[in-house]
C-alpha positions as a Python dict, from the first residue, in 0.01 Angstrom:
ca = {
    (1, 'X'): (0, 0, 0),
    (2, 'X'): (-345, 94, 126),
    (3, 'X'): (-627, 261, -61),
    (4, 'X'): (-921, 492, 0),
    (5, 'X'): (-1277, 359, -32),
    (6, 'X'): (-1596, 561, -80),
    (7, 'X'): (-1847, 416, 170),
    (8, 'X'): (-2141, 613, 31),
    (9, 'X'): (-2125, 467, -319),
    (10, 'X'): (-2093, 124, -473),
    (11, 'X'): (-1758, 44, -629),
    (12, 'X'): (-1919, -210, -866),
    (13, 'X'): (-2279, -108, -936),
    (14, 'X'): (-2500, -343, -1130),
    (15, 'X'): (-2606, -242, -1482),
    (16, 'X'): (-2913, -19, -1484),
    (17, 'X'): (-2893, 88, -1118),
    (18, 'X'): (-2999, 451, -1083),
    (19, 'X'): (-2741, 718, -1017),
    (20, 'X'): (-2714, 894, -688),
    (21, 'X'): (-2906, 1218, -709),
    (22, 'X'): (-2650, 1395, -496),
    (23, 'X'): (-2331, 1274, -662),
    (24, 'X'): (-2327, 1256, -1042),
    (25, 'X'): (-2213, 929, -1192),
    (26, 'X'): (-2232, 744, -858),
    (27, 'X'): (-2466, 472, -736),
    (28, 'X'): (-2564, 510, -373),
    (29, 'X'): (-2485, 232, -125),
    (30, 'X'): (-2682, 148, 187),
    (31, 'X'): (-2442, 361, 390),
    (32, 'X'): (-2509, 672, 181),
    (33, 'X'): (-2530, 979, 403),
    (34, 'X'): (-2454, 781, 720),
    (35, 'X'): (-2137, 866, 909),
    (36, 'X'): (-1807, 961, 752),
    (37, 'X'): (-1782, 897, 380),
    (38, 'X'): (-1418, 803, 324),
    (39, 'X'): (-1254, 488, 455),
    (40, 'X'): (-879, 437, 472),
    (41, 'X'): (-784, 70, 421),
    (42, 'X'): (-434, -71, 476),
    (43, 'X'): (-261, -384, 607),
    (44, 'X'): (-97, -389, 948),
    (45, 'X'): (248, -548, 1003),
    (46, 'X'): (71, -874, 1087),
    (47, 'X'): (-104, -882, 749),
    (48, 'X'): (-445, -807, 894),
    (49, 'X'): (-646, -530, 730),
    (50, 'X'): (-702, -211, 929),
    (51, 'X'): (-962, 57, 851),
    (52, 'X'): (-1049, 404, 971),
    (53, 'X'): (-1316, 659, 870),
    (54, 'X'): (-1258, 1020, 762),
    (55, 'X'): (-1454, 1322, 645),
    (56, 'X'): (-1258, 1377, 323),
    (57, 'X'): (-1061, 1165, 80),
    (58, 'X'): (-754, 1377, 151),
    (59, 'X'): (-773, 1294, 523),
    (60, 'X'): (-800, 924, 442),
    (61, 'X'): (-498, 946, 210),
    (62, 'X'): (-293, 1117, 481),
    (63, 'X'): (-388, 844, 731),
    (64, 'X'): (-266, 573, 491),
    (65, 'X'): (62, 756, 434),
    (66, 'X'): (106, 797, 811),
    (67, 'X'): (45, 428, 882),
    (68, 'X'): (268, 306, 598),
    (69, 'X'): (546, 534, 720),
    (70, 'X'): (506, 402, 1076),
    (71, 'X'): (539, 45, 950),
    (72, 'X'): (860, 135, 768),
    (73, 'X'): (1015, 297, 1077),
    (74, 'X'): (895, 29, 1320),
    (75, 'X'): (683, 275, 1519),
    (76, 'X'): (346, 141, 1403),
    (77, 'X'): (74, 108, 1667),
    (78, 'X'): (-264, -50, 1602),
    (79, 'X'): (-507, 245, 1630),
    (80, 'X'): (-790, 22, 1753),
    (81, 'X'): (-587, -181, 2000),
    (82, 'X'): (-558, 113, 2238),
    (83, 'X'): (-936, 106, 2286),
    (84, 'X'): (-907, -201, 2510),
    (85, 'X'): (-978, -121, 2874),
    (86, 'X'): (-698, -118, 3128),
    (87, 'X'): (-863, -401, 3325),
    (88, 'X'): (-908, -622, 3019),
    (89, 'X'): (-550, -578, 2902),
    (90, 'X'): (-405, -627, 3250),
    (91, 'X'): (-589, -953, 3321),
    (92, 'X'): (-622, -1102, 2971),
    (93, 'X'): (-283, -1009, 2825),
    (94, 'X'): (-33, -889, 3085),
    (95, 'X'): (-99, -1140, 3361),
    (96, 'X'): (-75, -1455, 3141),
    (97, 'X'): (250, -1318, 2995),
    (98, 'X'): (422, -1309, 3336),
    (99, 'X'): (495, -1684, 3343),
    (100, 'X'): (436, -1711, 3718),
    (101, 'X'): (311, -1990, 3941),
    (102, 'X'): (-37, -2002, 4093),
    (103, 'X'): (48, -1845, 4429),
    (104, 'X'): (230, -1551, 4273),
    (105, 'X'): (-52, -1505, 4023),
    (106, 'X'): (-294, -1466, 4312),
    (107, 'X'): (-62, -1204, 4460),
    (108, 'X'): (-47, -1012, 4130),
    (109, 'X'): (-424, -1030, 4086),
    (110, 'X'): (-462, -884, 4431),
    (111, 'X'): (-240, -588, 4342),
    (112, 'X'): (-437, -517, 4024),
    (113, 'X'): (-776, -551, 4193),
    (114, 'X'): (-683, -333, 4490),
    (115, 'X'): (-490, -48, 4328),
    (116, 'X'): (-538, -44, 3949),
    (117, 'X'): (-894, -152, 3868),
    (118, 'X'): (-1067, 92, 4110),
    (119, 'X'): (-888, 387, 3949),
    (120, 'X'): (-854, 303, 3579),
    (121, 'X'): (-1023, -35, 3521),
    (122, 'X'): (-1290, 87, 3276),
    (123, 'X'): (-1070, 342, 3101),
    (124, 'X'): (-929, 278, 2752),
    (125, 'X'): (-559, 205, 2795),
    (126, 'X'): (-467, 471, 2540),
    (127, 'X'): (-653, 737, 2742),
    (128, 'X'): (-423, 737, 3046),
    (129, 'X'): (-209, 1052, 3053),
    (130, 'X'): (135, 1099, 3214),
    (131, 'X'): (-11, 1351, 3458),
    (132, 'X'): (-262, 1088, 3569),
    (133, 'X'): (12, 828, 3601),
    (134, 'X'): (206, 1053, 3838),
    (135, 'X'): (-108, 1131, 4037),
    (136, 'X'): (-192, 760, 4062),
    (137, 'X'): (147, 688, 4221),
    (138, 'X'): (76, 957, 4479),
    (139, 'X'): (-254, 786, 4560),
    (140, 'X'): (-60, 482, 4676),
    (141, 'X'): (68, 695, 4963),
    (142, 'X'): (-219, 939, 5019),
    (143, 'X'): (-527, 724, 4957),
    (144, 'X'): (-408, 368, 5011),
    (145, 'X'): (-155, 463, 5282),
    (146, 'X'): (113, 224, 5160),
    (147, 'X'): (460, 254, 5310),
    (148, 'X'): (806, 106, 5307),
    (149, 'X'): (890, -84, 4989),
    (150, 'X'): (522, -154, 4904),
    (151, 'X'): (453, 161, 4692),
    (152, 'X'): (751, 81, 4473),
    (153, 'X'): (650, -286, 4444),
    (154, 'X'): (289, -202, 4347),
    (155, 'X'): (399, 68, 4101),
    (156, 'X'): (644, -171, 3933),
    (157, 'X'): (363, -416, 3860),
    (158, 'X'): (136, -150, 3711),
    (159, 'X'): (414, 20, 3517),
    (160, 'X'): (493, -322, 3372),
    (161, 'X'): (137, -348, 3236),
    (162, 'X'): (183, -33, 3030),
    (163, 'X'): (538, -126, 2931),
    (164, 'X'): (408, -450, 2777),
    (165, 'X'): (131, -254, 2603),
    (166, 'X'): (403, -50, 2430),
    (167, 'X'): (588, -365, 2325),
    (168, 'X'): (261, -511, 2196),
    (169, 'X'): (204, -190, 1997),
    (170, 'X'): (-119, -127, 2179),
    (171, 'X'): (-3, 220, 2277),
    (172, 'X'): (283, 426, 2137),
    (173, 'X'): (435, 527, 2469),
    (174, 'X'): (370, 441, 2833),
    (175, 'X'): (207, 716, 3044),
    (176, 'X'): (473, 635, 3304),
    (177, 'X'): (757, 727, 3066),
    (178, 'X'): (942, 1013, 3229),
    (179, 'X'): (755, 964, 3559),
    (180, 'X'): (988, 857, 3837),
    (181, 'X'): (878, 547, 4026),
    (182, 'X'): (815, 574, 4401),
    (183, 'X'): (1137, 565, 4599),
    (184, 'X'): (1232, 215, 4704),
    (185, 'X'): (1259, 231, 5081),
    (186, 'X'): (1458, -61, 5213),
    (187, 'X'): (1476, -93, 5589),
    (188, 'X'): (1830, -158, 5705),
    (189, 'X'): (1870, -518, 5810),
    (190, 'X'): (2028, -580, 6148),
    (191, 'X'): (2104, -953, 6143),
    (192, 'X'): (2173, -1146, 6460),
    (193, 'X'): (2541, -1220, 6514),
    (194, 'X'): (2677, -1569, 6571),
    (195, 'X'): (2657, -1541, 6950),
    (196, 'X'): (2287, -1455, 6931),
    (197, 'X'): (2217, -1738, 6687),
    (198, 'X'): (2393, -1991, 6908),
    (199, 'X'): (2193, -1854, 7200),
    (200, 'X'): (1871, -1923, 7008),
    (201, 'X'): (1989, -2276, 6930),
    (202, 'X'): (2060, -2339, 7299),
    (203, 'X'): (1722, -2190, 7402),
    (204, 'X'): (1519, -2397, 7155),
    (205, 'X'): (1272, -2613, 7347),
    (206, 'X'): (1251, -2890, 7087),
    (207, 'X'): (1516, -3062, 6879),
    (208, 'X'): (1314, -2982, 6565),
    (209, 'X'): (1341, -2605, 6619),
    (210, 'X'): (1702, -2635, 6731),
    (211, 'X'): (1800, -2811, 6410),
    (212, 'X'): (1599, -2579, 6186),
    (213, 'X'): (1746, -2261, 6339),
    (214, 'X'): (2100, -2394, 6320),
    (215, 'X'): (2062, -2519, 5961),
    (216, 'X'): (1902, -2196, 5840),
    (217, 'X'): (2188, -1995, 5991),
    (218, 'X'): (2431, -2214, 5794),
    (219, 'X'): (2241, -2210, 5462),
    (220, 'X'): (2023, -1898, 5444),
    (221, 'X'): (1716, -2099, 5344),
    (222, 'X'): (1383, -1918, 5330),
    (223, 'X'): (1102, -2033, 5559),
    (224, 'X'): (923, -2217, 5280),
    (225, 'X'): (1248, -2374, 5161),
    (226, 'X'): (1351, -2525, 5492),
    (227, 'X'): (995, -2632, 5577),
    (228, 'X'): (979, -2799, 5235),
    (229, 'X'): (1324, -2961, 5255),
    (230, 'X'): (1316, -3326, 5148),
    (231, 'X'): (1587, -3576, 5222),
    (232, 'X'): (1655, -3658, 4856),
    (233, 'X'): (1774, -3299, 4803),
    (234, 'X'): (2071, -3361, 5034),
    (235, 'X'): (2379, -3490, 4853),
    (236, 'X'): (2610, -3616, 5126),
    (237, 'X'): (2883, -3734, 4890),
    (238, 'X'): (2923, -3394, 4727),
    (239, 'X'): (2838, -3207, 5044),
    (240, 'X'): (2568, -2993, 4884),
    (241, 'X'): (2199, -2915, 4919),
    (242, 'X'): (1978, -2871, 4610),
    (243, 'X'): (1717, -2601, 4667),
    (244, 'X'): (1444, -2674, 4413),
    (245, 'X'): (1105, -2629, 4579),
    (246, 'X'): (926, -2477, 4874),
    (247, 'X'): (630, -2547, 5098),
    (248, 'X'): (353, -2291, 5044),
    (249, 'X'): (0, -2231, 5167),
    (250, 'X'): (-294, -2131, 4949),
    (251, 'X'): (-644, -2065, 5073),
    (252, 'X'): (-875, -2345, 4971),
    (253, 'X'): (-584, -2575, 4893),
    (254, 'X'): (-378, -2583, 5210),
    (255, 'X'): (-7, -2664, 5223),
    (256, 'X'): (164, -2807, 4916),
    (257, 'X'): (502, -2827, 4742),
    (258, 'X'): (554, -2559, 4479),
    (259, 'X'): (828, -2444, 4245),
    (260, 'X'): (1041, -2151, 4348),
    (261, 'X'): (937, -1807, 4220),
    (262, 'X'): (1237, -1754, 3995),
    (263, 'X'): (1499, -1963, 3821),
    (264, 'X'): (1762, -1794, 4036),
    (265, 'X'): (1593, -1943, 4342),
    (266, 'X'): (1689, -2291, 4221),
    (267, 'X'): (2041, -2325, 4350),
    (268, 'X'): (2299, -2564, 4491),
    (269, 'X'): (2432, -2473, 4835),
    (270, 'X'): (2762, -2602, 4974),
    (271, 'X'): (2713, -2758, 5317),
    (272, 'X'): (2971, -2744, 5595),
    (273, 'X'): (3073, -3059, 5779),
    (274, 'X'): (2874, -2932, 6076),
    (275, 'X'): (2561, -2890, 5864),
    (276, 'X'): (2599, -3238, 5713),
    (277, 'X'): (2646, -3390, 6057),
    (278, 'X'): (2342, -3202, 6189),
    (279, 'X'): (2123, -3332, 5906),
    (280, 'X'): (2255, -3687, 5930),
    (281, 'X'): (2192, -3706, 6304),
    (282, 'X'): (1847, -3549, 6277),
    (283, 'X'): (1731, -3774, 5993),
    (284, 'X'): (1862, -4080, 6179),
    (285, 'X'): (1677, -3984, 6496),
    (286, 'X'): (1363, -3870, 6312),
    (287, 'X'): (1329, -4073, 5990),
    (288, 'X'): (1110, -3902, 5727),
    (289, 'X'): (803, -4078, 5591),
    (290, 'X'): (881, -4315, 5304),
    (291, 'X'): (546, -4280, 5129),
    (292, 'X'): (241, -4059, 5116),
    (293, 'X'): (201, -3692, 5033),
    (294, 'X'): (481, -3582, 5265),
    (295, 'X'): (731, -3855, 5186),
    (296, 'X'): (1091, -3751, 5247),
    (297, 'X'): (1002, -3430, 5432),
    (298, 'X'): (1283, -3370, 5683),
    (299, 'X'): (1112, -3139, 5932),
    (300, 'X'): (753, -3220, 6032),
    (301, 'X'): (512, -3182, 6320),
    (302, 'X'): (415, -3483, 6535),
    (303, 'X'): (224, -3723, 6313),
    (304, 'X'): (426, -3635, 6004),
    (305, 'X'): (229, -3324, 5905),
    (306, 'X'): (420, -3034, 5745),
    (307, 'X'): (503, -2720, 5944),
    (308, 'X'): (302, -2409, 5867),
    (309, 'X'): (470, -2070, 5835),
    (310, 'X'): (278, -1922, 6130),
    (311, 'X'): (375, -2220, 6346),
    (312, 'X'): (743, -2166, 6268),
    (313, 'X'): (719, -1791, 6339),
    (314, 'X'): (545, -1858, 6671),
    (315, 'X'): (812, -2110, 6771),
    (316, 'X'): (1094, -1865, 6693),
    (317, 'X'): (933, -1582, 6891),
    (318, 'X'): (891, -1815, 7188),
    (319, 'X'): (1256, -1916, 7163),
    (320, 'X'): (1365, -1551, 7145),
    (321, 'X'): (1182, -1484, 7472),
    (322, 'X'): (1347, -1786, 7633),
    (323, 'X'): (1687, -1662, 7512),
    (324, 'X'): (1620, -1315, 7653),
    (325, 'X'): (1700, -1144, 7324),
    (326, 'X'): (1506, -930, 7076),
    (327, 'X'): (1211, -1078, 6888),
    (328, 'X'): (1332, -1208, 6552),
    (329, 'X'): (1165, -1313, 6227),
    (330, 'X'): (1277, -1629, 6051),
    (331, 'X'): (1404, -1424, 5757),
    (332, 'X'): (1659, -1262, 5988),
    (333, 'X'): (1840, -1595, 6015),
    (334, 'X'): (1879, -1569, 5638),
    (335, 'X'): (2023, -1220, 5687),
    (336, 'X'): (2266, -1369, 5939),
    (337, 'X'): (2387, -1615, 5676),
    (338, 'X'): (2440, -1330, 5429),
    (339, 'X'): (2629, -1124, 5689),
    (340, 'X'): (2867, -1413, 5757),
    (341, 'X'): (2941, -1451, 5385),
    (342, 'X'): (3001, -1077, 5347),
    (343, 'X'): (3224, -1057, 5656),
    (344, 'X'): (3420, -1350, 5516),
    (345, 'X'): (3499, -1154, 5200),
    (346, 'X'): (3256, -1314, 4953),
    (347, 'X'): (3177, -1090, 4656),
    (348, 'X'): (2820, -973, 4581),
    (349, 'X'): (2772, -1219, 4295),
    (350, 'X'): (2852, -1517, 4515),
    (351, 'X'): (2620, -1390, 4789),
    (352, 'X'): (2345, -1342, 4530),
    (353, 'X'): (2377, -1702, 4411),
    (354, 'X'): (2383, -1842, 4763),
    (355, 'X'): (2068, -1650, 4859),
    (356, 'X'): (1888, -1718, 4531),
    (357, 'X'): (1820, -1352, 4450),
    (358, 'X'): (1707, -1291, 4092),
    (359, 'X'): (1977, -1027, 4036),
    (360, 'X'): (2280, -888, 4212),
    (361, 'X'): (2117, -544, 4245),
    (362, 'X'): (1871, -689, 4494),
    (363, 'X'): (2159, -827, 4700),
    (364, 'X'): (2346, -497, 4692),
    (365, 'X'): (2035, -297, 4782),
    (366, 'X'): (1957, -510, 5088),
    (367, 'X'): (2310, -563, 5218),
    (368, 'X'): (2507, -260, 5093),
    (369, 'X'): (2563, -135, 5450),
    (370, 'X'): (2717, -469, 5548),
    (371, 'X'): (2968, -442, 5266),
    (372, 'X'): (3041, -87, 5379),
    (373, 'X'): (3110, -217, 5730),
    (374, 'X'): (3333, -490, 5586),
    (375, 'X'): (3523, -227, 5386),
    (376, 'X'): (3579, -22, 5701),
    (377, 'X'): (3712, -331, 5881),
    (378, 'X'): (3945, -394, 5588),
    (379, 'X'): (4075, -38, 5609),
    (380, 'X'): (4127, -82, 5980),
    (381, 'X'): (4323, -404, 5928),
    (382, 'X'): (4543, -243, 5662),
    (383, 'X'): (4600, 73, 5866),
    (384, 'X'): (4686, -131, 6173),
    (385, 'X'): (4932, -349, 5982),
    (386, 'X'): (5111, -50, 5827),
    (387, 'X'): (5117, 133, 6160),
    (388, 'X'): (5284, -164, 6327),
    (389, 'X'): (5533, -193, 6039),
    (390, 'X'): (5625, 177, 6068),
    (391, 'X'): (5665, 148, 6445),
    (392, 'X'): (5894, -152, 6405),
    (393, 'X'): (6102, 29, 6141),
    (394, 'X'): (6131, 334, 6367),
    (395, 'X'): (6256, 117, 6655),
    (396, 'X'): (6517, -44, 6428),
    (397, 'X'): (6625, 293, 6293),
    (398, 'X'): (6656, 438, 6643),
    (399, 'X'): (6865, 144, 6755),
    (400, 'X'): (7100, 172, 6456),
    (401, 'X'): (7154, 547, 6487),
    (402, 'X'): (7224, 517, 6862),
    (403, 'X'): (7492, 253, 6795),
    (404, 'X'): (7281, -39, 6900),
    (405, 'X'): (7281, -377, 6731),
    (406, 'X'): (7033, -454, 6454),
    (407, 'X'): (6869, -790, 6513),
    (408, 'X'): (6968, -1059, 6266),
    (409, 'X'): (6713, -1172, 6008),
    (410, 'X'): (6554, -827, 5970),
    (411, 'X'): (6691, -780, 5617),
    (412, 'X'): (6823, -431, 5695),
    (413, 'X'): (7099, -255, 5507),
    (414, 'X'): (7271, 84, 5504),
    (415, 'X'): (7211, 295, 5195),
    (416, 'X'): (7274, 668, 5165),
    (417, 'X'): (7269, 702, 5542),
    (418, 'X'): (6921, 541, 5582),
    (419, 'X'): (6816, 211, 5729),
    (420, 'X'): (6562, 28, 5516),
    (421, 'X'): (6384, -302, 5557),
}
């Protein structure tokens, strides 16, 4: 339990010290007459002492009762913690808590520096109001002119800063509580069909691009994953491919192997016989380096250097022009892979695992229309089958009633004047 201290007077005066002329029986301290007189002292849940100043002893008592009650109910918030600035909390507390790799950390820092710090960086985190939080989200569209899925992505990062502040008991409630996040606008993916993919394979002007396009269409690998594919990740006996790393670029560092963003990205993909044959033939014809920085890298440029993302994108656009089809991004080959799985009847959870999405909601959000199309095809198949069955039954019934012969093996019988199959 806390207690109230009188700042203006000594609690243990030395013998013979003169009394305070203003307060009878009290010995003045150095703080006498400076600031608020009464100090509330109490221990926080972590055992550390907390203090606050008040005009009257009654106010200090009420503060202690309030804080002790909050500790009992689990709603306690450190009154001084909320004084930290938004920028300090975001960079010193929130960012290290994200457990992300270097490249993603740079991305997150960029979001904070571009959209959060200019607006609220020097403000105390406890000072941000819900009305300001809603207005800030509107700035993403009006001031920063963000579009598509970007406003939602940026807002999720910033909302997460304040959500962690609540968990850390820095603030009692997030200013974004009750404020709807920007609508997530997902553009509908229109993946190339198999005929278009095979056309791209045929139009590829180098065996390297031909193999990479074909393999991506059969595995759904991301650009960084296929560019960073190493031969020891291919298990020919089990017929699987272990996706464990990617090739990334960072300014000042260049290209290097890096872990995948999420644990879900680490996955084991089943390989078809065609994919295994493709890899075996390519590796035999173009053996990877056995030592050095890029040892084991399957797909490389002449001289054994890794392939940059822009180089791969340029190659695909050139191939699209040669094929006479629409310009495609490498990620659309990944969408093709997903569309094949969905058309084949794979459930969302399986598709999520194959693509390495962090949750099934992401998979459903991106490909929901493809499942809808698959459902319509299923209805069409069922309707067509039942229509044909009814037509066949009608023909048999008509033949029976007209005195014709019922073909053997149809399993028909007469019951209550009806022919049934």
